[in-house]
XYZ file of N, CA and C in Angstrom:
777
model
N 86.998 105.150 73.164
C 88.459 105.030 73.233
C 88.932 105.497 74.601
N 90.079 105.013 75.017
C 90.661 105.397 76.293
C 92.145 105.687 76.083
N 92.776 106.266 77.115
C 94.221 106.515 77.026
C 94.955 105.205 76.782
N 94.537 104.155 77.478
C 95.199 102.854 77.323
C 95.095 102.348 75.890
N 93.878 102.379 75.323
C 93.705 101.866 73.959
C 94.466 102.718 72.944
N 94.454 104.038 73.129
C 95.234 104.919 72.249
C 96.716 104.594 72.334
N 97.184 104.341 73.553
C 98.610 104.077 73.753
C 99.053 102.777 73.096
N 98.269 101.712 73.269
C 98.724 100.447 72.694
C 98.635 100.473 71.167
N 97.669 101.206 70.631
C 97.607 101.363 69.168
C 98.844 102.118 68.674
N 99.197 103.181 69.388
C 100.361 103.992 69.021
C 101.653 103.182 69.130
N 101.810 102.453 70.238
C 103.034 101.674 70.457
C 103.158 100.535 69.447
N 102.042 99.931 69.083
C 102.080 98.887 68.062
C 102.590 99.465 66.743
N 102.131 100.670 66.420
C 102.600 101.324 65.203
C 104.090 101.615 65.254
N 104.578 102.027 66.421
C 106.016 102.297 66.553
C 106.833 101.025 66.356
N 106.271 99.903 66.778
C 106.962 98.626 66.599
C 106.762 98.036 65.204
N 105.866 98.683 64.442
C 105.555 98.219 63.087
C 105.085 96.767 63.101
N 104.163 96.482 64.048
C 103.600 95.147 64.176
C 102.122 95.173 63.780
N 101.637 94.060 63.271
C 100.217 93.951 62.973
C 99.466 93.561 64.246
N 98.133 93.722 64.198
C 97.329 93.319 65.351
C 97.465 91.823 65.616
N 97.569 91.032 64.572
C 97.725 89.592 64.736
C 99.055 89.267 65.420
N 100.117 89.972 65.017
C 101.426 89.719 65.617
C 101.431 90.065 67.108
N 100.770 91.164 67.458
C 100.680 91.532 68.872
C 99.856 90.516 69.641
N 98.750 90.080 69.033
C 97.902 89.084 69.685
C 98.677 87.784 69.917
N 99.464 87.379 68.923
C 100.267 86.163 69.069
C 101.287 86.312 70.195
N 101.901 87.486 70.304
C 102.895 87.725 71.356
C 102.270 87.652 72.742
N 100.979 88.016 72.815
C 100.270 88.016 74.097
C 99.513 86.715 74.342
N 99.568 85.814 73.382
C 98.885 84.518 73.479
C 97.372 84.681 73.623
N 96.797 85.614 72.830
C 95.348 85.813 72.807
C 94.895 85.860 71.352
N 93.596 85.864 71.141
C 93.086 85.938 69.769
C 93.171 87.375 69.256
N 93.170 87.506 67.926
C 93.222 88.839 67.329
C 91.985 89.650 67.696
N 90.818 89.011 67.686
C 89.587 89.733 67.984
C 89.599 90.281 69.412
N 90.178 89.517 70.325
C 90.272 89.989 71.711
C 91.208 91.184 71.802
N 92.346 91.120 71.099
C 93.280 92.238 71.117
C 92.652 93.484 70.492
N 91.943 93.313 69.371
C 91.314 94.445 68.688
C 90.314 95.134 69.617
N 89.614 94.360 70.439
C 88.646 94.943 71.373
C 89.342 95.858 72.377
N 90.551 95.486 72.792
C 91.310 96.337 73.713
C 91.789 97.597 73.008
N 92.264 97.427 71.775
C 92.800 98.560 71.032
C 91.696 99.532 70.621
N 90.490 99.027 70.415
C 89.357 99.884 70.051
C 88.670 100.480 71.279
N 89.079 100.048 72.467
C 88.479 100.571 73.686
C 87.135 99.971 74.024
N 86.780 98.851 73.375
C 85.489 98.211 73.643
C 85.543 97.269 74.841
N 86.766 96.974 75.302
C 86.942 96.069 76.437
C 88.232 96.433 77.163
N 88.279 96.135 78.471
C 89.477 96.397 79.265
C 90.151 95.076 79.625
N 91.457 94.946 79.408
C 92.139 93.691 79.718
C 92.300 93.485 81.220
N 92.408 92.240 81.669
C 92.680 91.965 83.090
C 94.097 92.401 83.437
N 94.375 92.546 84.737
C 95.660 93.083 85.181
C 96.836 92.246 84.704
N 96.672 90.914 84.671
C 97.794 90.074 84.244
C 98.155 90.321 82.776
N 97.156 90.670 81.965
C 97.435 90.960 80.560
C 98.037 92.360 80.410
N 97.607 93.303 81.249
C 98.223 94.634 81.230
C 99.706 94.527 81.562
N 100.043 93.666 82.509
C 101.449 93.452 82.859
C 102.220 92.928 81.650
N 101.636 91.979 80.929
C 102.286 91.437 79.734
C 102.485 92.520 78.675
N 101.460 93.341 78.489
C 101.540 94.398 77.475
C 102.621 95.410 77.845
N 102.693 95.779 79.135
C 103.702 96.750 79.557
C 105.104 96.199 79.378
N 105.275 94.904 79.627
C 106.581 94.280 79.415
C 106.925 94.231 77.926
N 105.915 93.961 77.123
C 106.134 93.861 75.679
C 106.601 95.186 75.093
N 106.024 96.297 75.568
C 106.370 97.611 75.044
C 107.449 98.316 75.872
N 107.827 97.719 77.028
C 108.820 98.333 77.919
C 108.366 99.727 78.378
N 107.092 99.828 78.698
C 106.527 101.073 79.226
C 105.799 100.728 80.522
N 106.051 101.503 81.592
C 105.467 101.182 82.891
C 103.944 101.266 82.842
N 103.305 100.508 83.714
C 101.852 100.437 83.730
C 101.222 101.802 83.978
N 101.811 102.575 84.917
C 101.208 103.871 85.228
C 101.210 104.796 84.020
N 102.267 104.765 83.213
C 102.290 105.568 81.985
C 101.299 105.014 80.958
N 101.238 103.709 80.884
C 100.410 103.058 79.871
C 98.931 103.387 80.047
N 98.483 103.498 81.299
C 97.052 103.681 81.541
C 96.662 105.115 81.892
N 97.641 105.998 82.117
C 97.272 107.337 82.593
C 97.890 108.503 81.825
N 98.844 108.240 80.936
C 99.521 109.319 80.218
C 99.411 109.089 78.716
N 99.047 110.132 77.984
C 98.988 110.043 76.524
C 100.420 110.125 75.997
N 101.041 108.963 75.812
C 102.458 108.941 75.451
C 102.697 109.340 74.003
N 101.633 109.563 73.233
C 101.803 110.049 71.865
C 102.402 111.451 71.870
N 102.291 112.148 73.006
C 102.785 113.521 73.112
C 104.270 113.573 73.462
N 104.873 112.403 73.722
C 106.266 112.372 74.165
C 107.081 111.423 73.290
N 108.387 111.715 73.118
C 109.240 110.780 72.369
C 109.351 109.465 73.133
N 108.945 108.383 72.515
C 108.947 107.088 73.189
C 110.345 106.721 73.675
N 111.362 107.082 72.876
C 112.732 106.715 73.229
C 113.196 107.389 74.511
N 112.538 108.491 74.897
C 112.969 109.218 76.084
C 112.125 108.911 77.315
N 111.122 108.028 77.157
C 110.316 107.651 78.316
C 111.196 106.867 79.281
N 111.149 107.239 80.543
C 112.013 106.632 81.552
C 111.691 105.159 81.742
N 112.740 104.351 81.718
C 112.603 102.939 82.044
C 113.216 102.733 83.423
N 112.493 102.090 84.304
C 113.012 101.808 85.627
C 114.076 100.724 85.520
N 114.994 100.627 86.503
C 116.048 99.621 86.453
C 115.477 98.219 86.244
N 116.208 97.420 85.476
C 115.835 96.030 85.219
C 114.503 95.930 84.477
N 114.117 97.014 83.739
C 112.847 97.039 83.027
C 111.669 96.743 83.944
N 111.792 97.149 85.208
C 110.709 96.923 86.152
C 109.481 97.688 85.696
N 108.335 97.082 85.868
C 107.120 97.627 85.300
C 106.555 98.761 86.136
N 106.540 98.625 87.447
C 105.976 99.673 88.279
C 106.568 99.585 89.673
N 106.773 100.735 90.323
C 107.226 100.770 91.704
C 105.994 100.812 92.594
N 105.666 99.711 93.293
C 104.476 99.738 94.138
C 104.602 100.793 95.226
N 103.602 101.640 95.370
C 103.591 102.688 96.385
C 102.361 102.494 97.261
N 102.588 102.318 98.555
C 101.497 102.097 99.490
C 101.204 103.393 100.233
N 99.925 103.731 100.380
C 99.522 104.927 101.121
C 98.574 104.524 102.241
N 98.450 105.397 103.280
C 97.519 105.124 104.366
C 96.122 105.624 103.997
N 95.182 105.556 104.952
C 93.795 105.919 104.661
C 93.640 107.397 104.327
N 94.616 108.201 104.740
C 94.560 109.638 104.447
C 95.281 109.988 103.159
N 95.833 108.976 102.488
C 96.547 109.218 101.248
C 98.007 109.582 101.432
N 98.511 109.453 102.664
C 99.911 109.793 102.927
C 100.831 108.635 102.560
N 101.953 108.955 101.966
C 102.935 107.948 101.602
C 103.509 107.320 102.865
N 103.601 106.003 102.908
C 104.146 105.331 104.077
C 105.447 104.629 103.701
N 106.202 104.261 104.715
C 107.502 103.614 104.516
C 107.366 102.136 104.847
N 107.637 101.293 103.871
C 107.610 99.857 104.109
C 108.906 99.426 104.801
N 108.772 98.545 105.794
C 109.918 98.016 106.516
C 110.222 96.621 105.981
N 111.351 96.476 105.311
C 111.766 95.170 104.808
C 112.520 94.479 105.944
N 111.853 93.604 106.664
C 112.476 92.924 107.796
C 113.574 91.974 107.319
N 114.348 91.475 108.284
C 115.421 90.537 107.940
C 114.837 89.322 107.226
N 113.705 88.832 107.723
C 113.072 87.665 107.105
C 112.551 88.003 105.716
N 111.878 89.163 105.602
C 111.314 89.560 104.307
C 112.400 89.841 103.281
N 113.584 90.257 103.746
C 114.666 90.600 102.818
C 115.128 89.397 102.010
N 114.905 88.188 102.552
C 115.326 86.981 101.838
C 114.573 86.817 100.516
N 113.340 87.339 100.462
C 112.564 87.198 99.235
C 112.398 88.492 98.476
N 113.216 89.500 98.799
C 113.012 90.818 98.197
C 113.254 90.810 96.690
N 114.254 90.070 96.229
C 114.548 90.058 94.793
C 113.382 89.497 93.991
N 112.613 88.579 94.598
C 111.464 88.036 93.897
C 110.214 88.895 94.098
N 110.168 89.663 95.201
C 108.934 90.359 95.534
C 108.937 91.862 95.385
N 110.084 92.466 95.005
C 110.181 93.928 95.012
C 109.171 94.621 94.096
N 108.724 93.953 93.036
C 107.753 94.556 92.120
C 106.367 93.935 92.267
N 106.199 93.120 93.313
C 104.930 92.454 93.567
C 104.143 93.259 94.596
N 103.009 93.811 94.178
C 102.203 94.628 95.085
C 101.793 93.832 96.313
N 101.471 92.545 96.147
C 101.081 91.705 97.272
C 102.190 91.581 98.295
N 103.411 91.379 97.825
C 104.567 91.277 98.727
C 104.751 92.585 99.489
N 104.690 93.717 98.786
C 104.888 95.020 99.413
C 103.788 95.316 100.428
N 102.554 94.942 100.114
C 101.434 95.207 101.018
C 101.573 94.447 102.333
N 102.277 93.313 102.324
C 102.428 92.502 103.523
C 103.574 92.959 104.428
N 104.347 93.950 103.990
C 105.434 94.456 104.816
C 104.885 95.359 105.917
N 105.580 95.375 107.055
C 105.224 96.318 108.109
C 105.482 97.734 107.615
N 104.726 98.713 108.155
C 104.833 100.075 107.646
C 104.900 101.088 108.784
N 105.623 102.169 108.545
C 105.684 103.290 109.475
C 105.551 104.585 108.669
N 105.291 105.677 109.370
C 105.236 106.996 108.736
C 106.233 107.917 109.424
N 107.094 108.545 108.643
C 108.033 109.540 109.163
C 107.698 110.853 108.477
N 106.973 111.739 109.153
C 106.465 112.957 108.509
C 107.533 113.896 107.971
N 108.768 113.789 108.491
C 109.810 114.690 108.005
C 110.411 114.219 106.687
N 110.006 113.044 106.211
C 110.460 112.554 104.907
C 109.334 112.752 103.905
N 109.574 113.587 102.906
C 108.539 113.885 101.912
C 109.176 113.988 100.530
N 108.314 114.186 99.523
C 108.787 114.386 98.144
C 109.653 113.239 97.660
N 109.128 112.053 97.766
C 109.863 110.897 97.281
C 109.244 109.625 97.811
N 109.762 108.482 97.363
C 109.321 107.183 97.842
C 110.418 106.596 98.718
N 110.049 106.187 99.936
C 111.035 105.711 100.898
C 110.742 104.272 101.307
N 111.810 103.541 101.637
C 111.680 102.164 102.115
C 112.841 101.897 103.074
N 112.611 101.064 104.084
C 113.628 100.778 105.099
C 114.151 99.358 104.933
N 115.477 99.219 104.962
C 116.130 97.932 104.762
C 116.988 97.579 105.982
N 117.119 96.292 106.299
C 117.897 95.896 107.480
C 119.393 96.049 107.245
N 120.091 96.527 108.286
C 121.552 96.585 108.225
C 122.096 95.178 108.467
N 123.207 94.882 107.831
C 123.782 93.543 107.953
C 125.298 93.653 108.044
N 125.891 93.102 109.107
C 127.335 93.141 109.260
C 127.812 94.445 109.865
N 129.122 94.692 109.702
C 129.730 95.874 110.321
C 130.500 96.719 109.319
N 130.096 96.634 108.041
C 130.857 97.350 107.017
C 130.529 98.834 106.963
N 129.366 99.240 107.521
C 128.949 100.637 107.420
C 128.515 101.175 108.785
N 129.483 101.365 109.686
C 129.130 101.923 110.999
C 128.524 103.314 110.834
N 127.569 103.741 111.724
C 127.174 103.073 112.975
C 126.075 102.048 112.820
N 125.671 101.713 111.597
C 124.591 100.749 111.419
C 125.069 99.342 111.754
N 124.331 98.683 112.627
C 124.649 97.322 113.044
C 123.417 96.455 112.852
N 123.584 95.153 113.052
C 122.442 94.251 112.985
C 121.360 94.724 113.947
N 120.123 94.748 113.470
C 119.021 95.216 114.293
C 118.593 96.628 113.958
N 119.418 97.356 113.216
C 119.056 98.709 112.797
C 118.613 98.682 111.332
N 117.985 99.791 110.907
C 117.456 99.875 109.554
C 117.923 101.155 108.878
N 118.196 101.030 107.585
C 118.545 102.189 106.759
C 117.317 102.572 105.958
N 116.847 103.807 106.112
C 115.712 104.297 105.338
C 116.267 104.972 104.090
N 115.859 104.493 102.924
C 116.374 105.030 101.671
C 115.297 105.655 100.815
N 115.685 106.639 100.018
C 114.797 107.282 99.055
C 115.073 106.706 97.674
N 114.029 106.304 96.987
C 114.182 105.635 95.704
C 114.869 106.525 94.676
N 115.860 105.948 93.980
C 116.612 106.642 92.934
C 116.212 106.037 91.592
N 115.770 106.874 90.666
C 115.265 106.372 89.393
C 116.366 106.087 88.374
N 117.445 106.879 88.400
C 118.475 106.756 87.373
C 119.842 106.536 88.005
N 120.628 105.641 87.427
C 121.996 105.429 87.897
C 122.798 106.724 87.789
N 122.497 107.522 86.770
C 123.226 108.773 86.576
C 122.959 109.783 87.693
N 121.937 109.528 88.517
C 121.624 110.445 89.614
C 122.482 110.186 90.856
N 123.281 109.115 90.853
C 124.129 108.807 92.007
C 125.205 109.874 92.173
N 125.480 110.225 93.424
C 126.457 111.272 93.722
C 127.633 110.671 94.497
N 128.878 110.873 94.008
C 130.052 110.351 94.708
C 130.100 110.838 96.154
N 130.432 109.909 97.051
C 130.532 110.247 98.458
C 129.257 110.011 99.236
N 128.113 109.856 98.531
C 126.849 109.605 99.204
C 126.648 108.095 99.385
N 125.850 107.730 100.391
C 125.612 106.317 100.675
C 124.258 105.878 100.131
N 124.209 104.613 99.704
C 123.007 104.079 99.061
C 122.803 102.616 99.456
N 121.541 102.207 99.427
C 121.208 100.794 99.501
C 121.102 100.301 98.063
N 121.968 99.354 97.702
C 121.961 98.786 96.358
C 121.292 97.414 96.405
N 120.312 97.211 95.536
C 119.687 95.897 95.387
C 120.243 95.298 94.103
N 121.021 94.232 94.230
C 121.680 93.653 93.059
C 121.336 92.175 92.925
N 121.442 91.679 91.713
C 121.092 90.294 91.442
C 122.003 89.312 92.169
N 123.280 89.659 92.328
C 124.238 88.736 92.939
C 124.362 88.889 94.444
N 124.296 90.127 94.948
C 124.537 90.360 96.372
C 123.278 90.718 97.161
N 122.137 90.808 96.506
C 120.921 91.146 97.231
C 120.958 92.572 97.738
N 120.669 92.750 99.025
C 120.613 94.075 99.642
C 121.959 94.405 100.272
N 122.569 95.503 99.847
C 123.839 95.929 100.426
C 123.865 97.441 100.544
N 124.470 97.928 101.615
C 124.541 99.362 101.886
C 125.984 99.816 101.767
N 126.267 100.700 100.808
C 127.644 101.109 100.555
C 127.688 102.576 100.114
N 128.898 103.094 100.074
C 129.131 104.472 99.630
C 129.526 104.450 98.152
N 128.879 105.290 97.354
C 129.159 105.349 95.922
C 130.451 106.123 95.678
N 131.387 105.492 94.945
C 132.679 106.118 94.673
C 132.740 106.725 93.276
N 132.096 106.088 92.314
C 132.149 106.605 90.952
C 131.723 105.552 89.952
N 131.657 105.960 88.699
C 131.253 105.052 87.634
C 132.282 105.058 86.527
N 132.527 103.871 85.984
C 133.421 103.731 84.853
C 132.780 102.770 83.864
N 132.308 103.314 82.758
C 131.654 102.474 81.762
C 130.387 101.854 82.308
N 130.295 100.535 82.241
C 129.097 99.841 82.702
C 129.255 99.288 84.114
N 130.157 99.882 84.888
C 130.349 99.456 86.274
C 130.377 100.666 87.193
N 129.889 100.464 88.430
C 130.029 101.491 89.446
C 130.933 100.950 90.551
N 131.660 101.845 91.208
C 132.547 101.460 92.306
C 131.911 101.886 93.620
N 131.954 100.985 94.599
C 131.404 101.281 95.915
C 132.439 100.950 96.979
N 132.328 101.613 98.127
C 133.263 101.395 99.224
C 132.488 101.246 100.531
N 133.132 100.644 101.506
C 132.581 100.536 102.851
C 133.235 101.588 103.734
N 132.513 102.074 104.733
C 133.104 103.020 105.681
C 134.056 102.320 106.634
N 133.886 101.035 106.820
C 134.818 100.224 107.596
C 135.979 99.845 106.673
N 137.158 100.376 106.954
C 138.288 100.213 106.043
C 138.813 98.785 105.989
N 138.302 97.894 106.822
C 138.707 96.493 106.728
C 138.140 95.841 105.473
N 137.164 96.490 104.842
C 136.528 95.939 103.653
C 137.049 96.664 102.416
N 137.418 95.877 101.421
C 137.964 96.435 100.192
C 136.855 97.012 99.307
N 137.137 98.079 98.555
C 136.177 98.580 97.562
C 135.942 97.522 96.485
N 134.815 97.604 95.808
C 134.559 96.666 94.721
C 133.627 97.306 93.693
N 133.533 96.655 92.530
C 132.712 97.158 91.433
C 131.419 96.356 91.316
N 130.367 97.024 90.850
C 129.085 96.374 90.582
C 128.713 96.645 89.133
N 128.538 95.618 88.301
C 128.081 95.840 86.930
C 126.694 96.483 86.941
N 126.489 97.483 86.114
C 125.221 98.211 86.089
C 124.057 97.279 85.777
N 124.286 96.287 84.914
C 123.182 95.409 84.531
C 122.717 94.517 85.681
N 123.511 94.419 86.749
C 123.117 93.612 87.901
C 122.309 94.410 88.924
N 122.213 95.726 88.724
C 121.512 96.575 89.691
C 120.014 96.563 89.422
N 119.250 96.189 90.432
C 117.790 96.123 90.329
C 117.152 97.413 90.842
N 117.606 97.882 92.004
C 117.104 99.109 92.608
C 118.237 99.820 93.331
N 118.062 101.143 93.507
C 118.984 101.942 94.314
C 118.157 102.883 95.189
N 118.512 102.950 96.499
C 117.827 103.825 97.453
C 118.867 104.665 98.177
N 118.767 105.979 98.080
C 119.723 106.877 98.728
C 119.407 107.024 100.211
N 120.452 106.973 101.037
C 120.267 107.089 102.483
C 119.531 108.372 102.834
N 118.492 108.240 103.660
C 117.704 109.390 104.087
C 117.609 109.491 105.599
N 117.593 108.337 106.272
C 117.479 108.336 107.726
C 117.809 106.939 108.238
N 117.843 106.807 109.560
C 118.131 105.521 110.166
C 117.149 105.217 111.284
N 116.890 103.931 111.488
C 116.065 103.463 112.597
C 116.931 102.520 113.419
N 117.186 102.883 114.666
C 118.098 102.116 115.507
C 117.341 101.391 116.614
N 117.859 100.247 117.078
C 117.199 99.520 118.172
C 117.235 100.320 119.466
N 116.363 99.944 120.406
C 116.223 100.696 121.657
C 117.517 100.724 122.463
N 118.325 99.673 122.360
C 119.553 99.599 123.153
C 120.769 100.137 122.410
N 120.520 100.867 121.286
C 121.639 101.388 120.518
C 122.407 102.443 121.299
N 123.727 102.328 121.287
C 124.605 103.333 121.885
C 125.787 103.544 120.958
N 126.162 104.788 120.704
C 127.336 105.051 119.872
C 128.574 104.417 120.481
N 129.524 104.036 119.664
C 130.764 103.418 120.141
C 131.699 104.471 120.694
N 131.677 104.664 122.029
C 132.604 105.583 122.666
C 133.463 104.862 123.702
N 133.384 103.557 123.710
C 134.117 102.766 124.699
C 135.570 102.604 124.290
N 136.332 102.072 125.222
C 137.748 101.813 124.936
C 137.879 100.813 123.809
N 136.958 99.831 123.766
C 136.987 98.845 122.690
C 136.788 99.522 121.335
N 135.911 100.514 121.302
C 135.674 101.241 120.056
C 136.912 102.025 119.649
N 137.625 102.601 120.630
C 138.842 103.341 120.335
C 139.896 102.418 119.729
N 139.994 101.202 120.277
C 140.951 100.225 119.749
C 140.580 99.845 118.322
N 139.264 99.642 118.096
C 138.800 99.294 116.755
C 139.140 100.409 115.767
N 138.926 101.661 116.176
C 139.226 102.794 115.315
C 140.718 102.858 115.008
N 141.532 102.519 116.007
C 142.976 102.519 115.801
C 143.364 101.493 114.730
N 142.751 100.321 114.780
C 143.034 99.306 113.777
C 142.542 99.741 112.401
N 141.404 100.427 112.342
C 140.906 100.954 111.076
C 141.940 101.884 110.446
N 142.467 102.798 111.253
C 143.441 103.762 110.767
C 144.727 103.070 110.342
N 145.135 102.056 111.121
C 146.343 101.310 110.783
C 146.178 100.600 109.451
N 145.037 99.964 109.263
C 144.757 99.279 108.001
C 144.790 100.269 106.839
N 144.223 101.458 107.069
C 144.208 102.489 106.030
C 145.619 102.925 105.681
N 146.462 103.125 106.693
C 147.849 103.526 106.461
C 148.607 102.457 105.686
N 148.359 101.189 106.030
C 149.035 100.087 105.336
C 148.614 100.052 103.870
N 147.328 100.277 103.614
C 146.840 100.264 102.235
C 147.469 101.399 101.429
N 147.555 102.583 102.020
C 148.171 103.718 101.334
C 149.638 103.458 101.056
N 150.332 102.821 102.008
C 151.741 102.492 101.820
C 151.914 101.481 100.695
N 151.034 100.471 100.653
C 151.099 99.468 99.588
C 150.865 100.107 98.222
N 149.961 101.078 98.162
C 149.695 101.769 96.903
C 150.918 102.546 96.438
N 151.607 103.196 97.393
C 152.804 103.963 97.039
C 153.905 103.040 96.542
N 154.101 101.909 97.230
C 155.133 100.956 96.820
C 154.821 100.388 95.451
N 153.545 100.091 95.237
C 153.124 99.540 93.947
C 153.349 100.551 92.830
N 153.109 101.833 93.123
C 153.309 102.885 92.133
C 154.758 103.050 91.765
N 155.666 102.930 92.726
C 157.087 103.077 92.458
C 157.643 101.896 91.672
N 157.042 100.721 91.870
C 157.573 99.525 91.211
C 157.175 99.443 89.744
N 156.229 100.275 89.321
C 155.772 100.237 87.905
C 156.736 100.979 86.999
């Protein structure tokens, strides 16, 4: 017997399913399934993925943790029922940071849980970032200064939506908007509110069910020619930001009085 075989036997019992029913769900014969449950054979990786999806338990827990010792209902589920967060290490076993380039970002929604996709990303090591899983995403647009096109936001993986802190910035991976970097404002029911630091952009809500991943801002990678905006043009831009903010506050006051 193995931890894996013990776990699938236990989980089948929790689901109150027969071995035949589980075999049918996996599109295999009963005898083949029984061999896995008895520990006489090990399933191929593609079947382990199917089993983990069927039980909604991540692969790492399924093969390495005796989940009979824990309440199944309290086992952490990653966002979007993702099966496993691929983690790449160097030859010394050190955690590395994958760089999701602008080109690679186009396929991130399809590849974020694919080990092959993650392995093909460029990688760097930042020794001052530890105790967590980090990934770098490309900045896009001008909604979150000082990040501009060509720079990268390094984020630390967040496991639970409830761990988000108001006022902190995050990279949100969503089904509708892909990769976006915004400041978390708060949560109301099944939606979270986010804002841009550039006041020209209106705040908006994201349904929780559309969120695939969340990465909290940890550091930034800027292009070689990056310079902070201290020019006269930047001062003018800041003036317009403040003006827009004042107009919005005035509109809110007028709207409040008219109610």
